[in-house]
Tab-separated table of C-alpha atoms and ligand atoms in Angstrom:
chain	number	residue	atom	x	y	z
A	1	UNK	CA	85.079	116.034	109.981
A	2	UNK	CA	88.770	116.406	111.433
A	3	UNK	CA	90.424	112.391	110.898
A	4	UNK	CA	93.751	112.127	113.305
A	5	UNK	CA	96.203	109.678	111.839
A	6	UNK	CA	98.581	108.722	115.085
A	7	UNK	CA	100.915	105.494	115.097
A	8	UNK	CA	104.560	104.107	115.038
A	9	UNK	CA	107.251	105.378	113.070
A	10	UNK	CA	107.470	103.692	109.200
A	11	UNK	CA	103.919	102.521	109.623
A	12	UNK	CA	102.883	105.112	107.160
A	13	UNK	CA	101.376	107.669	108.555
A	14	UNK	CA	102.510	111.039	106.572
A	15	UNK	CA	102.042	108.461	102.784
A	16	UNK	CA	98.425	107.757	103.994
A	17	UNK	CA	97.407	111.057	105.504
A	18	UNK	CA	98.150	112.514	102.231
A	19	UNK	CA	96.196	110.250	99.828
A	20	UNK	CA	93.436	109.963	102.594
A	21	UNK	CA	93.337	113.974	102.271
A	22	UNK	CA	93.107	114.094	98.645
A	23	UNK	CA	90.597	111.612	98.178
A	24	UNK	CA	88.291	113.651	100.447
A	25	UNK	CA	89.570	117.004	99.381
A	26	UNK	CA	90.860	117.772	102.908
A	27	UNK	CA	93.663	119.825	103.556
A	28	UNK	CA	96.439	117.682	105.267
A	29	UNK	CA	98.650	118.837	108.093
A	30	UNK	CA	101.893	116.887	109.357
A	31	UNK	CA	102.944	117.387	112.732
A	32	UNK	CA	106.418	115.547	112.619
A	33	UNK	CA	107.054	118.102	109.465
A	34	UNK	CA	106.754	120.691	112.305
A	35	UNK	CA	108.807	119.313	115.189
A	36	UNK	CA	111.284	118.839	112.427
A	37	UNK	CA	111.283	122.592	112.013
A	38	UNK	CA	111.685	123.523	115.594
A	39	UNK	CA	114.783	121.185	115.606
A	40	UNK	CA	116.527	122.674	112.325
A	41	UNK	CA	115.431	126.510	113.905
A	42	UNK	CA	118.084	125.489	116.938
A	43	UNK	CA	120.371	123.805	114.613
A	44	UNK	CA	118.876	120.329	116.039
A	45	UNK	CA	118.199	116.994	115.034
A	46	UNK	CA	114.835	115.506	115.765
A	47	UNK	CA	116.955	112.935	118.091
A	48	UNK	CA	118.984	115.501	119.761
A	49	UNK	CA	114.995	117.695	120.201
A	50	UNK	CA	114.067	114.574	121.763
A	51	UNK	CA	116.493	114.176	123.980
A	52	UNK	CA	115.854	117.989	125.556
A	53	UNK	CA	112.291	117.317	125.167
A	54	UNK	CA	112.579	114.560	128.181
A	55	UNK	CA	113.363	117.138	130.329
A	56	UNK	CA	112.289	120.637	128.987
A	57	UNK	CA	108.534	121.025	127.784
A	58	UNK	CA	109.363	123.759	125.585
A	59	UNK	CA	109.948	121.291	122.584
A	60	UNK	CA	106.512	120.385	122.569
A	61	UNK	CA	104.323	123.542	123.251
A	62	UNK	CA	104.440	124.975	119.824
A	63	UNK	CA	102.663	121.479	118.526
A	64	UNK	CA	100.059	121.668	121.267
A	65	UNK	CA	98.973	124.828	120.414
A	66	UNK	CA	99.354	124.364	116.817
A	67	UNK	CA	96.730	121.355	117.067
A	68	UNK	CA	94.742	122.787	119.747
A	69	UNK	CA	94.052	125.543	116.446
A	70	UNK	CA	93.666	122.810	114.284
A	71	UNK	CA	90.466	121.364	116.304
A	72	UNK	CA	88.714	124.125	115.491
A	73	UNK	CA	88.757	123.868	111.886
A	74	UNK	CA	86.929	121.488	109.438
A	75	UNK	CA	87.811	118.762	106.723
A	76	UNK	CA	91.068	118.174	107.468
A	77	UNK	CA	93.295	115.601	107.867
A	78	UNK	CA	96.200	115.659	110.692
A	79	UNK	CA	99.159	113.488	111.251
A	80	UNK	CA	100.362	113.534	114.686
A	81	UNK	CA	101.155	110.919	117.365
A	82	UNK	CA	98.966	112.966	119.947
A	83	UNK	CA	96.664	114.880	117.936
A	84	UNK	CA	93.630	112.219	119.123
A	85	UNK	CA	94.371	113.903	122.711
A	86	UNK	CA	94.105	117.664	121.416
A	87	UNK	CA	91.442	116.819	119.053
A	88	UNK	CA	89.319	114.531	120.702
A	89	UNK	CA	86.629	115.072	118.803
A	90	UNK	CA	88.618	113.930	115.066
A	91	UNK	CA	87.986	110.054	113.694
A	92	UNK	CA	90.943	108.887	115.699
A	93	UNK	CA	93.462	106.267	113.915
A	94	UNK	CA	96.136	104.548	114.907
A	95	UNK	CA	98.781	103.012	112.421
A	96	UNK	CA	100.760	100.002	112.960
A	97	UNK	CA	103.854	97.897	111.615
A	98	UNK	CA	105.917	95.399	112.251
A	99	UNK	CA	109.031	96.770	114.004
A	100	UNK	CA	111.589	95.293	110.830
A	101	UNK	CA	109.202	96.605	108.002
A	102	UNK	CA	108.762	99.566	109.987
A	103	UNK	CA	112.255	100.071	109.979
A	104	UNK	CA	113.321	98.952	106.134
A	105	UNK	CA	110.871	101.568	105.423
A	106	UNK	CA	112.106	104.352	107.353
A	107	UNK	CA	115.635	103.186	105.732
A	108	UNK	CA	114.400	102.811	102.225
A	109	UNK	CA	113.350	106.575	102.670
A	110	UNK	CA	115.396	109.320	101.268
A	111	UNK	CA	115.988	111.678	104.700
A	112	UNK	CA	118.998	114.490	105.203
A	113	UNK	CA	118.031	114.543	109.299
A	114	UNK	CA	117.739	110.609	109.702
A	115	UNK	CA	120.317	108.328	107.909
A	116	UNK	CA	121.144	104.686	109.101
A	117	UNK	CA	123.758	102.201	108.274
A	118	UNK	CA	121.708	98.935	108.888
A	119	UNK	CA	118.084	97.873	109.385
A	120	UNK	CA	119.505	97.205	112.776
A	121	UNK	CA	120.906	100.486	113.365
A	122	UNK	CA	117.608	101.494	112.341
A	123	UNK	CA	115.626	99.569	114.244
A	124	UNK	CA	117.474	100.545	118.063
A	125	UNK	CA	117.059	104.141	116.584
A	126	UNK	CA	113.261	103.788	115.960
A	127	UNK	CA	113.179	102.037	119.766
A	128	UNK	CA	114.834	104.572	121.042
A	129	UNK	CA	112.961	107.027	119.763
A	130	UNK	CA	109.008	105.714	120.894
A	131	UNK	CA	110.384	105.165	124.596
A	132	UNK	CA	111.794	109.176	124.415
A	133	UNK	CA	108.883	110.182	123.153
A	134	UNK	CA	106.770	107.914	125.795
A	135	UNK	CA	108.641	109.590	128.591
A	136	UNK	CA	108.008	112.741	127.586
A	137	UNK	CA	104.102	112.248	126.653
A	138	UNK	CA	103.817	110.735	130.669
A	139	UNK	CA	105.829	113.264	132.111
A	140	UNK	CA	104.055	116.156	130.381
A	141	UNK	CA	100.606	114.325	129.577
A	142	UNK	CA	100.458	112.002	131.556
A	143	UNK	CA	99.317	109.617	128.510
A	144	UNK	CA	100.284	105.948	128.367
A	145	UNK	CA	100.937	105.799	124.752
A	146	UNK	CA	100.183	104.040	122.969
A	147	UNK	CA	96.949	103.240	124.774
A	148	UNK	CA	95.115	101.312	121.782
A	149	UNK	CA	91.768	101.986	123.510
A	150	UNK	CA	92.106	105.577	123.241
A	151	UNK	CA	91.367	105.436	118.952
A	152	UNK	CA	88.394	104.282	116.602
A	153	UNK	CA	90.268	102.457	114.348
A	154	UNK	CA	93.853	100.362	114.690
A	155	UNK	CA	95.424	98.989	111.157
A	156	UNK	CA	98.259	96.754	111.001
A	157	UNK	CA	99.862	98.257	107.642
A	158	UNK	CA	102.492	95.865	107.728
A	159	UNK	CA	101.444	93.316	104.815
A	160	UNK	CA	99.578	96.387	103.243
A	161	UNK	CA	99.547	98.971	100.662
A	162	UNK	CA	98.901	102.607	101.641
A	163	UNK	CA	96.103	102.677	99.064
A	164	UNK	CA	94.929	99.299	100.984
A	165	UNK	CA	94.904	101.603	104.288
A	166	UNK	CA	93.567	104.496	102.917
A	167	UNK	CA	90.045	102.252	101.288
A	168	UNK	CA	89.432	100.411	104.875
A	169	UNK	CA	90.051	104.168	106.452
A	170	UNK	CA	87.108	105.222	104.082
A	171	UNK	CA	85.225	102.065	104.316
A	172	UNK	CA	85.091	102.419	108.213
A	173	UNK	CA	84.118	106.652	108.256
A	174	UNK	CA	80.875	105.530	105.219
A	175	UNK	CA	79.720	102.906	107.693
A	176	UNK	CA	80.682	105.285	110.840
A	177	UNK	CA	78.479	108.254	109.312
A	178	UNK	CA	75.980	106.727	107.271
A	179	UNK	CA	73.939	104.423	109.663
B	1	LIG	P1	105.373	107.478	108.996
B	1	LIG	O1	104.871	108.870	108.669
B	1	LIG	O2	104.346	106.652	109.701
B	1	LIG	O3	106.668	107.472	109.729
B	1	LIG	P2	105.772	107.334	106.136
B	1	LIG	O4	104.436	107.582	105.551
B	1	LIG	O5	106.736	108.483	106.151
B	1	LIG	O6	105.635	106.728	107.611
B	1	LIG	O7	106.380	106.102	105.354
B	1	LIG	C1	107.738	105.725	105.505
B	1	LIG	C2	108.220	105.090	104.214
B	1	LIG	O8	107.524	103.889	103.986
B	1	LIG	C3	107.980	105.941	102.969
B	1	LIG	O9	109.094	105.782	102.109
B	1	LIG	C4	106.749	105.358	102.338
B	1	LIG	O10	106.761	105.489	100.952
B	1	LIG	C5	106.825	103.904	102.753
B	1	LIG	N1	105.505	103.316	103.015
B	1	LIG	C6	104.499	103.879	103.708
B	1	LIG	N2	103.443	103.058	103.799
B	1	LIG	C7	103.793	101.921	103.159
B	1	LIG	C8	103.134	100.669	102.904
B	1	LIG	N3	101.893	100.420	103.333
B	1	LIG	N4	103.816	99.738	102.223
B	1	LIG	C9	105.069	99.964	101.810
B	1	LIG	N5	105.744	101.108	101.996
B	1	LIG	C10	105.121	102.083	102.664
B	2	LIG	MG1	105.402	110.746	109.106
């Protein structure tokens, strides 16, 4: 089984994916970790990788492929806002938060590429970010994301623990597989 872990920014995607992977003894693979490494090979910031990405594809085609590979494997676990599109056939999840406690997160988070004054600050960069990123996945995709329908399970992690998320994760894949 491949399990795709898409979602908003802060709503705990990468913290989940990991404890999700260990409790299954899956190997877990972080996209964002990835795009972040394209960025520092240019002397970028993710923002700044963004910002090119709206108008050059280039920026992107190293993760498509990358996941594309990934499909083919087994047990693994893969954190990625598009990786339900290249890997269709994965357990497809989508994590959500509240914008603000999406944000304090983010904040509360010890980062050299992101640092923000204010949960504000924060917040407008967040914004920002999921409407560059849109753009680019219509222009290039053509997806409307995020298109709820498109996943088998949506969690609002907002008033939640990650060890909260990760049990009704593995709650809904035992009642998905065993009947
Ligand atoms: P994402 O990958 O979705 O952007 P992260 O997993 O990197 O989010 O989490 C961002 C920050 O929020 C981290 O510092 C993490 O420890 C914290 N965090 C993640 N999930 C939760 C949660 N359910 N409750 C409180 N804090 C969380
Ligand atoms: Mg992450």
């Amino acid at each position: 089984m491949i399990i795709t872990i898409s979602g908003v920014p802060g709503a705990g995607k990468t913290t989940v994916g990991k404890i999700l992977a260990k409790k299954l003894g899956y190997e877990f693979f972080s996209m964002g970790d990835i795009r972040g490494r394209i960025a520092k090979e240019r002397g970028l910031d993710i923002n700044q990788l963004n910002k090119i990405g709206e108008k050059e594809d280039w920026t992107d085609r190293e993760t498509d492929e990358y996941q594309k590979k990934l499909g083919k494997r087994n047990n693994i676990v893969v954190e990625s806002r598009l990786a339900y599109h290249f890997i269709p056939h994965s357990v497809k999840i989508f994590l959500e938060v509240d914008p603000k406690t999406g944000a304090e997160r983010v904040m509360k988070t010890e980062r050299d590429d992101e640092r923000y004054e204010s949960i504000e600050e924060t917040m407008e960069a967040l914004e920002k970010r999921m409407e560059s990123d849109r753009k680019r996945y219509k222009k290039y995709y053509g997806i409307d994301f995020p298109d709820k329908s498109k996943f088998d399970l949506v969690i609002d992690t907002t008033d939640k623990t990650p060890e909260q998320v990760v049990n009704i994760i593995l709650d809904f894949i035992k009642n998905k597989y065993s009947s």
